[in-house]
Amino acid sequence: MRIIVEEDYESMSKRAALFVASQVILKPDSVLGLATGSTPLGMYKELIEMYQRSEVDFSEVITFNLDEYYQLPHDDAQSYHYFMKENFFKHINIKEYNTHLPDGMAADIEEECRKYERAIESSGGIDLQVLGIGENGHIGFNEPAEKLNVYTGLVNLTEETIKVNSRFFSSVEEVPTKAVTVGMGTILKAKRIILLASGEKKAEAIRDTVNGHVTTQVPSSFLQLHPDVTLILDKAAASLL
Ligand code: F6R
């Protein structure tokens, strides 16, 4: 596991954007695994600026997002479909048909999950996976539990995650209690992984990711088993290392 510690959120975001951009420059038809949430927002902003300066071209890039809330319409402002469109896709030259998110609205959710796995596989697999991390060590929406899912599936969100994510909704009751997420196996099959974390609130999860036992109670600890993981942290997130 490589660990890069940057001074603050802004320099963490710039460093992460350079990782993604160099992946795309070296392999223009890269398959990227993408995350939502507060953490990668600065990275997306940097990538948009690099695109505007013609430093990176997304015309052949394929993306697969990690997760989506269950039964939240795609045009709902809190859906991850909406998030990706507003914060990234509509500002760059990516082709809409090359962007993928799990469809939390699918009538047959199990078939949707199998379809998502097949789509990732037939694209050749994820070249670079971008991850954030929950305060409880979740990656994607793979929450701490006795058992973790290998493949894409429907999962229950923990009370903690619902509470943390309620900051984006008008009340905690509005936060969906379930989500579709790629599984731990799907994440660990990516050729390269970068995990971004910023702020003191993530420091314990980062400590456990790097120095803790590999345990299903800290899903991010499984990253210790992957041969090519880089953590890009700001000083506060790295403060317990
Ligand atoms: C989002 C995702 C989640 C977030 C995590 C951290 O697609 O997969 O694992 O990365 O909940 O969220 P923020 O960045 O909002 O702290």
Short mmCIF file of C-alpha atoms and ligand atoms in Angstrom, two decimals:
data_model
loop_
_atom_site.label_atom_id
_atom_site.label_comp_id
_atom_site.label_asym_id
_atom_site.label_seq_id
_atom_site.Cartn_x
_atom_site.Cartn_y
_atom_site.Cartn_z
CA MET A 1 0.00 0.00 0.00
CA ARG A 2 1.44 3.36 -0.99
CA ILE A 3 0.49 6.34 1.14
CA ILE A 4 0.64 9.91 -0.10
CA VAL A 5 -0.06 12.64 2.46
CA GLU A 6 -0.94 16.07 1.12
CA GLU A 7 -1.23 19.29 3.08
CA ASP A 8 -4.97 19.85 2.63
CA TYR A 9 -8.13 18.94 0.71
CA GLU A 10 -7.16 21.00 -2.32
CA SER A 11 -3.76 19.40 -2.82
CA MET A 12 -5.25 15.93 -2.15
CA SER A 13 -7.79 16.62 -4.91
CA LYS A 14 -5.10 17.81 -7.34
CA ARG A 15 -2.96 14.74 -6.68
CA ALA A 16 -5.94 12.42 -7.21
CA ALA A 17 -6.87 14.20 -10.45
CA LEU A 18 -3.29 13.72 -11.71
CA PHE A 19 -3.58 9.97 -11.03
CA VAL A 20 -6.82 9.74 -13.02
CA ALA A 21 -5.61 12.00 -15.83
CA SER A 22 -2.34 10.10 -16.26
CA GLN A 23 -4.26 6.82 -16.41
CA VAL A 24 -6.44 8.26 -19.21
CA ILE A 25 -3.47 9.80 -21.05
CA LEU A 26 -1.58 6.49 -21.03
CA LYS A 27 -4.70 4.47 -21.97
CA PRO A 28 -7.35 6.67 -23.62
CA ASP A 29 -9.98 3.91 -23.48
CA SER A 30 -9.45 3.30 -19.76
CA VAL A 31 -12.23 1.83 -17.66
CA LEU A 32 -12.58 3.95 -14.54
CA GLY A 33 -14.41 2.98 -11.37
CA LEU A 34 -15.86 6.13 -9.81
CA ALA A 35 -17.18 7.23 -6.43
CA THR A 36 -19.61 9.92 -5.31
CA GLY A 37 -19.76 11.78 -1.97
CA SER A 38 -18.06 14.94 -0.73
CA THR A 39 -14.50 13.66 -0.98
CA PRO A 40 -14.03 13.31 -4.77
CA LEU A 41 -15.78 16.61 -5.61
CA GLY A 42 -12.49 18.54 -5.70
CA MET A 43 -10.92 15.84 -7.87
CA TYR A 44 -13.78 16.06 -10.37
CA LYS A 45 -13.42 19.86 -10.43
CA GLU A 46 -9.69 19.53 -11.19
CA LEU A 47 -10.35 16.98 -13.93
CA ILE A 48 -12.94 19.27 -15.52
CA GLU A 49 -10.38 22.10 -15.52
CA MET A 50 -7.74 19.81 -17.05
CA TYR A 51 -10.25 18.84 -19.75
CA GLN A 52 -11.02 22.52 -20.44
CA ARG A 53 -7.27 23.15 -20.87
CA SER A 54 -7.19 20.20 -23.35
CA GLU A 55 -4.85 18.27 -21.07
CA VAL A 56 -7.06 15.19 -20.94
CA ASP A 57 -9.63 13.68 -23.29
CA PHE A 58 -12.50 11.51 -22.06
CA SER A 59 -13.99 10.63 -25.45
CA GLU A 60 -13.02 6.96 -25.21
CA VAL A 61 -13.24 6.54 -21.44
CA ILE A 62 -15.73 4.09 -19.91
CA THR A 63 -16.91 4.54 -16.32
CA PHE A 64 -18.66 2.38 -13.74
CA ASN A 65 -19.82 3.96 -10.50
CA LEU A 66 -19.65 2.09 -7.25
CA ASP A 67 -23.17 2.50 -6.03
CA GLU A 68 -26.65 4.01 -6.15
CA TYR A 69 -29.49 4.32 -3.67
CA TYR A 70 -32.32 1.80 -4.01
CA GLN A 71 -35.55 3.18 -5.46
CA LEU A 72 -34.44 6.78 -5.74
CA PRO A 73 -35.36 8.16 -9.20
CA HIS A 74 -32.38 9.07 -11.40
CA ASP A 75 -33.46 12.71 -11.59
CA ASP A 76 -33.73 13.05 -7.79
CA ALA A 77 -31.10 15.59 -6.72
CA GLN A 78 -29.76 13.12 -4.13
CA SER A 79 -29.36 10.23 -6.56
CA TYR A 80 -25.87 9.31 -7.64
CA HIS A 81 -27.01 9.42 -11.29
CA TYR A 82 -27.78 13.10 -10.75
CA PHE A 83 -24.58 13.70 -8.78
CA MET A 84 -22.33 12.29 -11.50
CA LYS A 85 -24.08 14.17 -14.28
CA GLU A 86 -24.02 17.51 -12.47
CA ASN A 87 -20.56 17.27 -10.95
CA PHE A 88 -18.63 15.57 -13.73
CA PHE A 89 -20.16 14.02 -16.83
CA LYS A 90 -21.96 17.06 -18.24
CA HIS A 91 -18.74 19.12 -18.10
CA ILE A 92 -16.49 16.73 -20.06
CA ASN A 93 -16.58 14.98 -23.43
CA ILE A 94 -17.45 11.52 -22.12
CA LYS A 95 -20.09 9.66 -24.12
CA GLU A 96 -23.24 9.11 -22.09
CA TYR A 97 -23.48 5.48 -23.23
CA ASN A 98 -20.02 4.88 -21.79
CA THR A 99 -21.09 5.93 -18.28
CA HIS A 100 -22.65 3.33 -16.01
CA LEU A 101 -24.26 3.38 -12.58
CA PRO A 102 -26.24 0.59 -10.95
CA ASP A 103 -29.95 1.14 -11.61
CA GLY A 104 -31.58 1.28 -8.18
CA MET A 105 -34.96 1.65 -9.91
CA ALA A 106 -34.75 -1.65 -11.81
CA ALA A 107 -37.84 -3.84 -11.40
CA ASP A 108 -35.69 -6.97 -11.11
CA ILE A 109 -32.87 -5.74 -8.88
CA GLU A 110 -31.05 -9.08 -8.75
CA GLU A 111 -30.92 -9.28 -12.51
CA GLU A 112 -29.73 -5.66 -12.59
CA CYS A 113 -26.84 -6.55 -10.25
CA ARG A 114 -25.84 -9.52 -12.40
CA LYS A 115 -26.08 -7.33 -15.51
CA TYR A 116 -23.80 -4.72 -13.90
CA GLU A 117 -21.16 -7.32 -13.09
CA ARG A 118 -21.32 -8.67 -16.65
CA ALA A 119 -20.99 -5.16 -18.10
CA ILE A 120 -17.85 -4.50 -16.04
CA GLU A 121 -16.39 -7.79 -17.13
CA SER A 122 -17.17 -7.35 -20.81
CA SER A 123 -15.59 -3.87 -20.77
CA GLY A 124 -12.32 -5.61 -19.85
CA GLY A 125 -12.47 -4.82 -16.11
CA ILE A 126 -11.70 -1.69 -14.12
CA ASP A 127 -8.27 -0.18 -14.86
CA LEU A 128 -8.36 2.40 -12.07
CA GLN A 129 -10.86 2.39 -9.20
CA VAL A 130 -11.38 5.61 -7.25
CA LEU A 131 -12.65 5.08 -3.70
CA GLY A 132 -13.76 7.25 -0.82
CA ILE A 133 -14.15 5.74 2.65
CA GLY A 134 -16.91 5.86 5.25
CA GLU A 135 -16.16 6.83 8.84
CA ASN A 136 -16.94 3.18 9.62
CA GLY A 137 -14.53 1.86 6.98
CA HIS A 138 -17.13 1.15 4.30
CA ILE A 139 -16.01 1.21 0.67
CA GLY A 140 -18.71 1.54 -1.93
CA PHE A 141 -21.66 0.72 0.33
CA ASN A 142 -20.03 -2.44 1.65
CA GLU A 143 -20.80 -1.83 5.30
CA PRO A 144 -19.06 -3.47 8.30
CA ALA A 145 -20.75 -6.83 8.88
CA GLU A 146 -20.10 -10.45 9.66
CA LYS A 147 -20.07 -11.27 5.96
CA LEU A 148 -19.30 -9.12 2.94
CA ASN A 149 -20.67 -9.43 -0.59
CA VAL A 150 -18.29 -10.48 -3.33
CA TYR A 151 -20.45 -9.27 -6.22
CA THR A 152 -22.77 -6.33 -6.90
CA GLY A 153 -25.85 -6.59 -4.71
CA LEU A 154 -28.59 -4.86 -2.75
CA VAL A 155 -27.46 -3.98 0.78
CA ASN A 156 -28.90 -2.38 3.90
CA LEU A 157 -27.21 0.83 4.96
CA THR A 158 -26.13 1.03 8.59
CA GLU A 159 -27.76 3.55 10.92
CA GLU A 160 -24.43 5.36 11.08
CA THR A 161 -24.21 5.75 7.29
CA ILE A 162 -27.85 6.87 7.08
CA LYS A 163 -27.12 9.51 9.73
CA VAL A 164 -23.90 10.68 8.07
CA ASN A 165 -25.57 10.87 4.64
CA SER A 166 -28.64 12.68 5.98
CA ARG A 167 -26.63 15.91 5.62
CA PHE A 168 -27.58 15.86 1.94
CA PHE A 169 -31.33 15.26 2.58
CA SER A 170 -33.88 17.50 4.30
CA SER A 171 -34.44 14.91 7.03
CA VAL A 172 -32.97 11.58 8.13
CA GLU A 173 -36.29 9.85 7.25
CA GLU A 174 -35.72 10.71 3.60
CA VAL A 175 -32.43 8.83 3.33
CA PRO A 176 -32.96 5.50 1.54
CA THR A 177 -32.18 2.58 3.81
CA LYS A 178 -30.92 0.35 1.00
CA ALA A 179 -28.48 0.74 -1.84
CA VAL A 180 -27.05 -1.23 -4.73
CA THR A 181 -23.28 -1.47 -4.46
CA VAL A 182 -20.54 -3.28 -6.29
CA GLY A 183 -19.14 -6.02 -4.08
CA MET A 184 -15.77 -6.34 -2.37
CA GLY A 185 -14.65 -8.82 -5.05
CA THR A 186 -15.58 -6.36 -7.80
CA ILE A 187 -13.50 -3.65 -6.10
CA LEU A 188 -10.53 -5.91 -5.43
CA LYS A 189 -10.46 -7.06 -9.07
CA ALA A 190 -9.61 -3.52 -10.24
CA LYS A 191 -6.07 -3.34 -11.62
CA ARG A 192 -5.19 -0.20 -9.62
CA ILE A 193 -7.00 1.46 -6.74
CA ILE A 194 -6.73 4.94 -5.27
CA LEU A 195 -8.53 5.78 -2.04
CA LEU A 196 -9.08 9.41 -1.11
CA ALA A 197 -9.71 10.60 2.44
CA SER A 198 -9.85 14.06 3.93
CA GLY A 199 -10.48 15.35 7.44
CA GLU A 200 -10.09 14.21 11.00
CA LYS A 201 -13.35 12.25 10.90
CA LYS A 202 -11.71 9.73 8.58
CA ALA A 203 -8.51 9.33 10.63
CA GLU A 204 -9.62 6.24 12.59
CA ALA A 205 -10.90 4.47 9.49
CA ILE A 206 -7.60 5.21 7.73
CA ARG A 207 -5.60 3.93 10.69
CA ASP A 208 -7.61 0.69 10.66
CA THR A 209 -7.33 0.39 6.86
CA VAL A 210 -3.54 0.58 7.00
CA ASN A 211 -2.57 -0.93 10.35
CA GLY A 212 -5.57 -2.96 11.48
CA HIS A 213 -6.33 -6.65 11.02
CA VAL A 214 -8.06 -7.62 7.80
CA THR A 215 -11.62 -7.93 9.05
CA THR A 216 -15.13 -7.73 7.63
CA GLN A 217 -15.81 -5.20 10.43
CA VAL A 218 -13.56 -2.77 8.52
CA PRO A 219 -14.24 -3.50 4.83
CA SER A 220 -11.46 -1.11 3.71
CA SER A 221 -8.90 -3.31 5.54
CA PHE A 222 -9.26 -5.80 2.64
CA LEU A 223 -7.35 -3.29 0.52
CA GLN A 224 -4.22 -4.58 2.30
CA LEU A 225 -4.61 -7.70 0.13
CA HIS A 226 -4.50 -5.80 -3.18
CA PRO A 227 -1.16 -5.40 -4.97
CA ASP A 228 -1.65 -1.83 -6.25
CA VAL A 229 -3.40 0.50 -3.81
CA THR A 230 -2.49 4.14 -3.21
CA LEU A 231 -4.04 6.13 -0.39
CA ILE A 232 -4.17 9.87 -1.11
CA LEU A 233 -4.82 11.62 2.19
CA ASP A 234 -4.74 15.06 3.64
CA LYS A 235 -2.85 15.63 6.89
CA ALA A 236 -5.96 15.37 9.08
CA ALA A 237 -7.01 12.00 7.63
CA ALA A 238 -3.45 10.73 8.08
CA SER A 239 -3.12 12.04 11.63
CA LEU A 240 -3.38 8.62 13.34
CA LEU A 241 -0.85 6.83 11.12
C1 F6R B 1 -19.80 6.78 -2.67
C2 F6R B 1 -19.24 5.70 -1.87
C3 F6R B 1 -19.01 5.86 -0.41
C4 F6R B 1 -18.29 7.17 -0.04
C5 F6R B 1 -18.13 7.29 1.46
C6 F6R B 1 -17.47 8.60 1.86
O1 F6R B 1 -19.94 6.39 -4.02
O2 F6R B 1 -18.99 4.67 -2.40
O3 F6R B 1 -18.25 4.77 0.05
O4 F6R B 1 -17.05 7.20 -0.68
O5 F6R B 1 -19.38 7.19 2.09
O6 F6R B 1 -18.32 9.65 1.55
P1 F6R B 1 -17.84 11.17 1.68
O7 F6R B 1 -16.81 11.38 0.61
O8 F6R B 1 -19.08 11.98 1.42
O9 F6R B 1 -17.28 11.34 3.04
#
